[in-house]
Structures are given as C-alpha cells and as structure tokens.
Tab-separated table of C-alpha atoms and ligand atoms in Angstrom:
chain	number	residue	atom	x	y	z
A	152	UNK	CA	30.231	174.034	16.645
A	153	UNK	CA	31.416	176.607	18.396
A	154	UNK	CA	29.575	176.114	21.728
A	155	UNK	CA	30.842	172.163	21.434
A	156	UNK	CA	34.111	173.132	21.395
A	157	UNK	CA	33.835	175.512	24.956
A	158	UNK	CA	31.772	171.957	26.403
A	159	UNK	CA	34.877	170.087	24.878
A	160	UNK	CA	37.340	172.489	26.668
A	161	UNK	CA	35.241	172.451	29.549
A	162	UNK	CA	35.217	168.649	30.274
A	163	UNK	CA	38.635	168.566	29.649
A	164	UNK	CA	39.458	171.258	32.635
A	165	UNK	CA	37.196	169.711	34.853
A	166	UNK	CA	39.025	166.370	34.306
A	167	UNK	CA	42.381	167.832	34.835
A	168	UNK	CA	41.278	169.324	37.830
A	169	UNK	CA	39.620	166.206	38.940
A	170	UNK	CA	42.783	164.305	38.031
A	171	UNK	CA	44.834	166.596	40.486
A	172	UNK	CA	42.727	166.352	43.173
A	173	UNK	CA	42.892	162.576	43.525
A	174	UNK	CA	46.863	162.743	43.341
A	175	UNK	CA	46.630	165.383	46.021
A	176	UNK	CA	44.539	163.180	47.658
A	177	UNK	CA	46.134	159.411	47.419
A	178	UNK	CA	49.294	161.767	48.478
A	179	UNK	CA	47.870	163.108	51.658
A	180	UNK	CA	46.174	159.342	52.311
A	181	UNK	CA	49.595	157.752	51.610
A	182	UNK	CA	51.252	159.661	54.605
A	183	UNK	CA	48.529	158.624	56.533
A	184	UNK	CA	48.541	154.725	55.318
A	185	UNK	CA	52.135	154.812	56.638
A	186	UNK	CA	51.145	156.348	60.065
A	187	UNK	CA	48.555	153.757	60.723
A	188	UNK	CA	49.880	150.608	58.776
A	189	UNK	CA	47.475	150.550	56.344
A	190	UNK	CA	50.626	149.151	53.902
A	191	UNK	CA	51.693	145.678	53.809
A	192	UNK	CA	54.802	143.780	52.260
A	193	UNK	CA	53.481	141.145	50.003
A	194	UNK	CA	56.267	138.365	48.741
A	195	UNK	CA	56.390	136.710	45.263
A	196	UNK	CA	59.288	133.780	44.886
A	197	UNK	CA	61.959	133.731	42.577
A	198	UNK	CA	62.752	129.826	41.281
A	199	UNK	CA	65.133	128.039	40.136
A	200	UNK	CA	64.512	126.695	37.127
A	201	UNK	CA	66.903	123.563	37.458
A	202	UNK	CA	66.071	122.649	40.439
A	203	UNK	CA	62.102	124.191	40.890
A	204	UNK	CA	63.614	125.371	44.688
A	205	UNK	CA	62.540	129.186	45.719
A	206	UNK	CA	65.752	130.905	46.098
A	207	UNK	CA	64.531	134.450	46.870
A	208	UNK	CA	61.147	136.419	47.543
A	209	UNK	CA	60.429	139.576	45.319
A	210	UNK	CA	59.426	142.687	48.106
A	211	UNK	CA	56.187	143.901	46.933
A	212	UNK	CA	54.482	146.909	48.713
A	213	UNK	CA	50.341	146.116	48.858
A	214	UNK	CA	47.751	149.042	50.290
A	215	UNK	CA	44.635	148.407	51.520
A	216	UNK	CA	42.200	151.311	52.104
A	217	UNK	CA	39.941	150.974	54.403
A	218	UNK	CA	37.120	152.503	52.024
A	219	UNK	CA	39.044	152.639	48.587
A	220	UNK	CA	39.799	149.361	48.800
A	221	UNK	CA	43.436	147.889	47.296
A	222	UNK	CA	45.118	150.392	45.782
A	223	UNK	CA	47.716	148.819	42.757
A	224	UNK	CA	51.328	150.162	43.641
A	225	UNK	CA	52.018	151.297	40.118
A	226	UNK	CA	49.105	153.788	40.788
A	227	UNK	CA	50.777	155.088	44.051
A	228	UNK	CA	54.390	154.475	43.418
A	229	UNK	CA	54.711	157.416	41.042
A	230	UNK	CA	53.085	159.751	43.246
A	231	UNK	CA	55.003	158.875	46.125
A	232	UNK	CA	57.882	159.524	44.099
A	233	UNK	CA	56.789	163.302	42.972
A	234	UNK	CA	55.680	164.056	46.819
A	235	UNK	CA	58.967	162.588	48.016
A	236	UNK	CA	57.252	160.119	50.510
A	237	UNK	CA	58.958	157.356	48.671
A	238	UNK	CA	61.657	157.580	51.261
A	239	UNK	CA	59.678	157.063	53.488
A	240	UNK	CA	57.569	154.325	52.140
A	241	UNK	CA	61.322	152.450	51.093
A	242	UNK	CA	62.750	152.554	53.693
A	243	UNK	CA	59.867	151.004	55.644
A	244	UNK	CA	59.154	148.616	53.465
A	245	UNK	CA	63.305	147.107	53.250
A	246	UNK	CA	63.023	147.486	57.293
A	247	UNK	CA	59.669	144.757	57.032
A	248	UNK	CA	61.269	142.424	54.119
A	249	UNK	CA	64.585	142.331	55.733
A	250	UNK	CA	63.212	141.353	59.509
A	251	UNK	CA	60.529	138.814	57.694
A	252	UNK	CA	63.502	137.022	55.395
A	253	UNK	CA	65.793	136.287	58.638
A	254	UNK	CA	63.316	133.571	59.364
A	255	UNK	CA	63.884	131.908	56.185
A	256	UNK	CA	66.598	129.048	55.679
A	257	UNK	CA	70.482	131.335	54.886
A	258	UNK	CA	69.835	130.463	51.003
A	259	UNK	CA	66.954	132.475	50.585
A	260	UNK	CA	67.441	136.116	49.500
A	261	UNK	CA	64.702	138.839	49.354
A	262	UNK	CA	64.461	141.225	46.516
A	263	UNK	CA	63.406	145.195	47.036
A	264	UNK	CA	62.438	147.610	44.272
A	265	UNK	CA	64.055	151.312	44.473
A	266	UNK	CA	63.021	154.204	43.144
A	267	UNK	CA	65.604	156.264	41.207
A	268	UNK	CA	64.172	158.812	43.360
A	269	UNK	CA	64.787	156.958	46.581
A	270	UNK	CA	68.992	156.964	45.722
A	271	UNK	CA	69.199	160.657	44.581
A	272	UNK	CA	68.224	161.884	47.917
A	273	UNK	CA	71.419	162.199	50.128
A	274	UNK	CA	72.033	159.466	52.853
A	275	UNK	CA	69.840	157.631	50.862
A	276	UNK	CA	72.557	154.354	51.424
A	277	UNK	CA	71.967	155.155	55.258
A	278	UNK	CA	68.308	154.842	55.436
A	279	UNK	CA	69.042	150.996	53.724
A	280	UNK	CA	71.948	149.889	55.070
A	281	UNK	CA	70.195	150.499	59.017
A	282	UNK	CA	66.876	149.381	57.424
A	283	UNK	CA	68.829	145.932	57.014
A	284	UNK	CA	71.538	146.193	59.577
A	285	UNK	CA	68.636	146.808	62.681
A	286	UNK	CA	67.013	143.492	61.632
A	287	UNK	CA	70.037	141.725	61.620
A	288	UNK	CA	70.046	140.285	58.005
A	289	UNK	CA	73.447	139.553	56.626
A	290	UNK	CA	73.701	142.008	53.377
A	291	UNK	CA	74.990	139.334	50.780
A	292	UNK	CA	71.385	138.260	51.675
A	293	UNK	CA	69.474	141.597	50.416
A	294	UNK	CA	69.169	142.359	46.554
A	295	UNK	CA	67.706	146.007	45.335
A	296	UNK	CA	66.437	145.670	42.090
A	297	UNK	CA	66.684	148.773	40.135
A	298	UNK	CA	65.817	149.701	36.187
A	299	UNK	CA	67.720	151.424	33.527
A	300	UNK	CA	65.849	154.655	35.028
A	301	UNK	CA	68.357	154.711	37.507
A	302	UNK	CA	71.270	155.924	35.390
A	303	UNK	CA	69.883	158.529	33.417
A	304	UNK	CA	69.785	160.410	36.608
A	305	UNK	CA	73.024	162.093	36.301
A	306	UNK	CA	73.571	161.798	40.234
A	307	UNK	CA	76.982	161.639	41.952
A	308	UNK	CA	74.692	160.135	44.696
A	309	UNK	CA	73.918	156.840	43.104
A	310	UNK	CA	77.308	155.721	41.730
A	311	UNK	CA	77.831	156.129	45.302
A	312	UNK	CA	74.634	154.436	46.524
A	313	UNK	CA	75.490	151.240	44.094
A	314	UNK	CA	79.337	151.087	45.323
A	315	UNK	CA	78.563	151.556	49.049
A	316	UNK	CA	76.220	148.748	48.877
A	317	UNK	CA	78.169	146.652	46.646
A	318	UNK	CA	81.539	146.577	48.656
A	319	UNK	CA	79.233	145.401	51.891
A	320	UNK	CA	78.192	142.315	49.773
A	321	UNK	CA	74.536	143.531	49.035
A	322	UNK	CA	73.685	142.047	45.258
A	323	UNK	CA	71.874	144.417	42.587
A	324	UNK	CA	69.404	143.172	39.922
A	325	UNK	CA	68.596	144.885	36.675
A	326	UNK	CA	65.013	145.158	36.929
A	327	UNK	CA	62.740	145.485	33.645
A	328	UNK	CA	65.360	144.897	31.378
A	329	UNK	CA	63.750	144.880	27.501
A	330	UNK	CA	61.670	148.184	28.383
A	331	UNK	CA	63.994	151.023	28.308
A	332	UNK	CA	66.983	151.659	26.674
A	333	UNK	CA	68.272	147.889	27.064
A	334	UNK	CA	71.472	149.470	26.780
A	335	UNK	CA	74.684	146.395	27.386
A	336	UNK	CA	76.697	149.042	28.363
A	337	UNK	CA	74.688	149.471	31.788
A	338	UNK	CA	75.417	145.824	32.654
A	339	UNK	CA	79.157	146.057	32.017
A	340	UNK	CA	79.723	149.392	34.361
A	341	UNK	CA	77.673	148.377	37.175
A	342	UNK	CA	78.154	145.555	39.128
A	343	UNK	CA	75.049	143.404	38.402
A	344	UNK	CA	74.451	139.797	39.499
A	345	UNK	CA	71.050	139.326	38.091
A	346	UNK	CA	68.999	140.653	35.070
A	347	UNK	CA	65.182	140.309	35.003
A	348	UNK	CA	63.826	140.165	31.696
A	349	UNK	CA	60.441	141.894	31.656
A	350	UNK	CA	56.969	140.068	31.434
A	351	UNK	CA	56.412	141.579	27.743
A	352	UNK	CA	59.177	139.226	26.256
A	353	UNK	CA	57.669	135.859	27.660
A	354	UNK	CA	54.057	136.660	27.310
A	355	UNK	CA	53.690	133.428	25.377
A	356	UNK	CA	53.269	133.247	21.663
A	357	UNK	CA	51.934	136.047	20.624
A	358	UNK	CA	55.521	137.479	21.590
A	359	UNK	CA	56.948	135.309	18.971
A	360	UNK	CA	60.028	134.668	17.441
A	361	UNK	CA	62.112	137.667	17.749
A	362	UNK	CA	61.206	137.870	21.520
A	363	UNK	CA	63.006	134.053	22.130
A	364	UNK	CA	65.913	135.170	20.435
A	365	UNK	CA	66.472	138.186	22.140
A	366	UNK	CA	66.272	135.860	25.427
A	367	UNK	CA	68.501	133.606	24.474
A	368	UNK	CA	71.065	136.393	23.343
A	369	UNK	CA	70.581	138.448	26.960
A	370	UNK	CA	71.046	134.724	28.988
A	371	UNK	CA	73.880	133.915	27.133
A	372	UNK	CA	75.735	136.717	27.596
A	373	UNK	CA	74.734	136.773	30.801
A	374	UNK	CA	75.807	133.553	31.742
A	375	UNK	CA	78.849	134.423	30.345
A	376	UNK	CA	79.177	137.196	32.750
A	377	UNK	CA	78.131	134.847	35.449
A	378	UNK	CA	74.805	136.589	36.343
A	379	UNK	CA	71.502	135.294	36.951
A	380	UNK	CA	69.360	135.227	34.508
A	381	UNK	CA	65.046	136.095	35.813
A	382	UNK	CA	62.336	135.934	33.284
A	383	UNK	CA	59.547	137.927	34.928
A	384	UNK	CA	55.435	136.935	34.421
A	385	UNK	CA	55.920	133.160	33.794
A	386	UNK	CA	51.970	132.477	33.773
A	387	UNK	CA	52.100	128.634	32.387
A	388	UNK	CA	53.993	125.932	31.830
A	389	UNK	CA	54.680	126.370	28.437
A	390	UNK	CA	56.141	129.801	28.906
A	391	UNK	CA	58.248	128.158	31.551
A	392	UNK	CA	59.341	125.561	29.217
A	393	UNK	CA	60.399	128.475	26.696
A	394	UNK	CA	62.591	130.540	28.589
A	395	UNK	CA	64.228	127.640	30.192
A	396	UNK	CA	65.201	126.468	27.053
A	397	UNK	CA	65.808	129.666	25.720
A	398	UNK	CA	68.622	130.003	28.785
A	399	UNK	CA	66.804	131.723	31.612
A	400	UNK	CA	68.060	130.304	35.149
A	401	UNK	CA	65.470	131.736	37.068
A	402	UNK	CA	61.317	132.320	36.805
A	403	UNK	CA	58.979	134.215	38.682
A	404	UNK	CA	55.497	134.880	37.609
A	405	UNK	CA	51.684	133.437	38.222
A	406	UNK	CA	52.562	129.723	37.259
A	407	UNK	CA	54.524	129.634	40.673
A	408	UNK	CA	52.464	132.056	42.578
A	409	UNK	CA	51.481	135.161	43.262
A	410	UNK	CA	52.716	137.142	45.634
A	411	UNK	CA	51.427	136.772	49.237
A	412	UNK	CA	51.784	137.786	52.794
A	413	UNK	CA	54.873	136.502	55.055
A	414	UNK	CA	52.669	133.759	56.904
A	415	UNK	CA	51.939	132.107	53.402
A	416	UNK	CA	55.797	132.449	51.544
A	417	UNK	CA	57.024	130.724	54.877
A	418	UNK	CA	54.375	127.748	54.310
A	419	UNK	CA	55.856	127.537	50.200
A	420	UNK	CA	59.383	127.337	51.643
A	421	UNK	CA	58.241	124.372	54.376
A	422	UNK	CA	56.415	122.583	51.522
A	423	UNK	CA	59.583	122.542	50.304
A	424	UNK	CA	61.824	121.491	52.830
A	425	UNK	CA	59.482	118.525	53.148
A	426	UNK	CA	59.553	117.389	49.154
B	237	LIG	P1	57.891	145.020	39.132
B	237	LIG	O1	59.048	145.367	40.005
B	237	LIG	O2	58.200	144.674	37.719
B	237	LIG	O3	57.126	143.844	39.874
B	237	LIG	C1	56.502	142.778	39.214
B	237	LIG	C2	55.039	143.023	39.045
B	237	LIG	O4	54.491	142.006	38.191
B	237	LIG	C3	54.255	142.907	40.350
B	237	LIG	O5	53.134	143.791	40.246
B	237	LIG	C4	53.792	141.468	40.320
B	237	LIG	O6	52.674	141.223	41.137
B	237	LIG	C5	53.456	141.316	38.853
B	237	LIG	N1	53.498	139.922	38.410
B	237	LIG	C6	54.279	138.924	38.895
B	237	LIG	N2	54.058	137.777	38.239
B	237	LIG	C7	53.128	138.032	37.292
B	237	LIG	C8	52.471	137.223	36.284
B	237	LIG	O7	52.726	136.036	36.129
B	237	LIG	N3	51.567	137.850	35.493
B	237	LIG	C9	51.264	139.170	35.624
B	237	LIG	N4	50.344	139.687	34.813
B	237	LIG	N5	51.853	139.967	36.570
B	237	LIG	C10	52.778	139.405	37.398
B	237	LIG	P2	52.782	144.813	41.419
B	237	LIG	O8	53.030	144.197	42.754
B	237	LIG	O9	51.430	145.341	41.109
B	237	LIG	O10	53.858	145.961	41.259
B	237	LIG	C11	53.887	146.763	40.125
B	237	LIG	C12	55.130	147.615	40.099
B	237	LIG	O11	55.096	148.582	41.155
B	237	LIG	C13	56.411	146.816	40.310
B	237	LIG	O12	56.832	146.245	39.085
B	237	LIG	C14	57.342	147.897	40.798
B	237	LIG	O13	57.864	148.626	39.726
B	237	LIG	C15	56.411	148.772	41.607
B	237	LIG	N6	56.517	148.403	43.019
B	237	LIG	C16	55.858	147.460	43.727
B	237	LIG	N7	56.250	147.462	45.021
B	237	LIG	C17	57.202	148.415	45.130
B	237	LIG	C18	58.012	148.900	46.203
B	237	LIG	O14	57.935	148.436	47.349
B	237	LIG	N8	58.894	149.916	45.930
B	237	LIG	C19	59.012	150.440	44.682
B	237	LIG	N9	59.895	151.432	44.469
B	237	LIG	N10	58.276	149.987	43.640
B	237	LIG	C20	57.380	149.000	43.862
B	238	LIG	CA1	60.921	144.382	40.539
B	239	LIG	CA1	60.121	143.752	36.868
B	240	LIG	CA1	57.592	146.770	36.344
C-alpha cells in the first residue's frame, strides 16, 4: 500500500510539473505567435432575428502553430492573462477587427472580447481608443463585450475604462450572462446596450423549461431597458425558433455560421446585399 501511495504522489508531481511546463511554454510561444503573426482574427455574425440581416461580427482571436497545430483560445486566453501578454494580444487584435469592419456597409458593428485583466492595467482605454481611432472606425461602430468578471475587480481603472469609452459613443455588451453571478444590478449601473445570454441556456431541450423562462424574463426586461437582447450557440432551427419566441432580438451560433476569416464574413454580407 504504502509503496502505491509514493507512485500515486509521484505521478501526481510529475504531472504538475508537466502541467507548468506547457503553460511556461504556450506563454513563451504566445509572445512569439504575436512577433511573427502566427494569430489571426476570425469573425462570427450576430443576426437579427426579425429581419435574418447580420448586424455585427463577433472578434474572435484563432492561433495556428506551425507544429501544434490550432490552439483553442480558451486554452491560451487564461494564460495570456496570468503572463500579462493579454495587452498585448488585445490590443492587436481590436487594431485588426477595427481596420477589417471599415470595409463593411456603416450598419455593421464588430464585437471584441476584453479581459478584466486587459482594463485593470493603466492606460488600458488608450491602447483601445488608438487601436480604433488609427483605423479610422467611427466608435459608435465598436462594441467590447465584457462578463460579470469585470466588476468584481474592485478597480478605479475600469469604472473609468467603461465611462471613457461610453461618452465617445463606443457600445458595451454583457457577455456570458447566466454563468456568473447574473446579478440585475450590474445591468442597471453600467451602461449596457446588449446582453448575450450564454450557449448553456439555449442548448435545446435538454435545457428545458426553467431555461425558456429565464429567457423570456432577461429579454423582457431588457427590452424594457431598450437593450439588445443575443442568445449565444444557436446550433438549429428549432433553438432559433425558441429564443425568438421566447424574446431574444438577436442570434449567433452554428445555425448561421461559424466564425471565419475576413475574406469569407465580407462574402456573407454581399450574399446579402444581393437577397
Ligand atoms: P465567447 O466570447 O463566449 O465566444 C463564443 C464562443 O462560442 C466562441 O468560441 C465561438 O466560436 C463559440 N460558438 C459560437 N457559436 C457556437 C455554436 O453554435 N455552438 C458552439 N458549440 N460554440 C459556438 P472560441 O472562439 O473558441 O472562443 C472561446 C472563448 O475564448 C470566448 O468565449 C472568449 O471568452 C475567449 N476569446 C476568444 N477570442 C478572444 C479574444 O480575442 N480576446 C479575449 N479576451 N477573449 C477571447
Ligand atoms: Ca464574447
Ligand atoms: Ca459569450
Ligand atoms: Ca465564453
């Protein structure tokens, strides 16, 4: 027994070690992904659910190693946060969306995810507001989508960050929303325009009952409010058909498409344009 227990303890160290190594690893290979463009903005569209009309592209950062292969984002994100090269990596990345969306038609917004991390760090507003300003996209037309992470960061910086933005006309979207703390007060203090009900409350029928009406309660307050209502990982039609009727304004998910590089969103919004 007792020599399974030291092989036990054993295999657990060396996974822990191995474990730290690879973060150390995709950290030191994420500096160098940014150095020789290794990253690439991918863009998934945001629909009307009236009309079926794309009326803004979701900013989605893809890596592909050359020998790794694609790396998923929520395996890299995190560690880019800890190493701090999330800065880096955001500021890039709303720098590429911004300069691709000014060759879309003026109705189109584009959507970029920030870190918590991203806004505590000062003249974090700076880095964003150039990012946008030196590819000459009008801010009402950039949204940051953010999650309830955000404000349990006690940091004078982001109140800041959020009214900065704000007052130039940029829009903010509550990102997530059904996986934290779902707290209403959030939605009342800041000044949100959308909320984007997470993929685990619309993953079909499994998610039952108790999912639709918590839906239809978040839509109709926020319709109320006059926000935008996004359910996230629409993968069918039925599921579409659901959270429409349920109140959702807005889809995004599989059933539309996936996300894809610039060259092929600019083809879905001149398919478009000709229907
Ligand atoms: P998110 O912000 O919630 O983004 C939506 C994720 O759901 C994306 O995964 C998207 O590809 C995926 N998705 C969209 N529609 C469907 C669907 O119908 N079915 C399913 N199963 N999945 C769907 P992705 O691109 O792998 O990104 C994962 C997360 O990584 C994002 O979640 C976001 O939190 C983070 N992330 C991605 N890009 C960035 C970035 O540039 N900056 C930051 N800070 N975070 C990012
Ligand atoms: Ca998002
Ligand atoms: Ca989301
Ligand atoms: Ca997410």
């Amino acid at each position: 027994a007792k020599a399974d227990g030291s092989r036990q303890i054993r295999f657990f160290d060396h996974s822990m070690a191995r474990d730290i190594a690879h973060r150390r690893e995709i950290e030191t290979e994420l500096r160098r992904a940014l150095r020789e463009n290794e990253l690439a903005v991918y863009f998934q569209p945001i629909v009307e659910l009236e009309t079926g009309r794309i009326r803004c592209f979701e900013a989605l950062v893809r890596w592909f190693h050359p020998e790794r292969g694609e790396i998923s984002p929520d395996e890299f994100i995190p560690i880019a946060e800890e190493s701090g090269a999330i800065v880096t990596l955001g500021n890039w990345l709303t720098a590429q969306a911004a300069s691709v969306a000014t060759s879309w038609p003026e109705e189109v917004r584009v959507a970029v995810n920030l870190s918590p991390l991203q806004l505590k760090v000062p003249g974090a507003a700076l880095g964003i507001i150039s990012a946008f300003r030196e590819a000459g996209l009008p801010p009402e037309r950039l949204e940051l989508e953010v999650t309830e992470g955000l404000f349990l960061e006690d940091s004078p910086n982001i109140a800041m960050f959020i009214e900065e933005l704000s007052g130039m006309g940029v829009r903010f979207a509550l990102d997530d929303f059904g996986t934290g703390y779902s707290s209403l007060g959030y939605i009342n203090q800041w000044p949100f325009s959308k909320i984007k009900v997470d993929r685990s409350f619309v993953s079909g029928s499994q998610a039952g009952r108790k999912s639709d009406a918590i839906i239809r309660a978040v839509s109709q307050m926020g319709k109320s409010l006059g926000m935008e209502i996004v359910a996230e990982g629409l993968e069918t039609i039925d599921q579409v058909r659901a959270v429409r009727e349920a109140g959702c304004t807005h889809g995004q998910g599989y059933h539309f498409s996936r996300a894809v590089p610039a060259y092929q969103a600019a083809l879905l919004l001149a398919e478009e344009r000709e229907t």
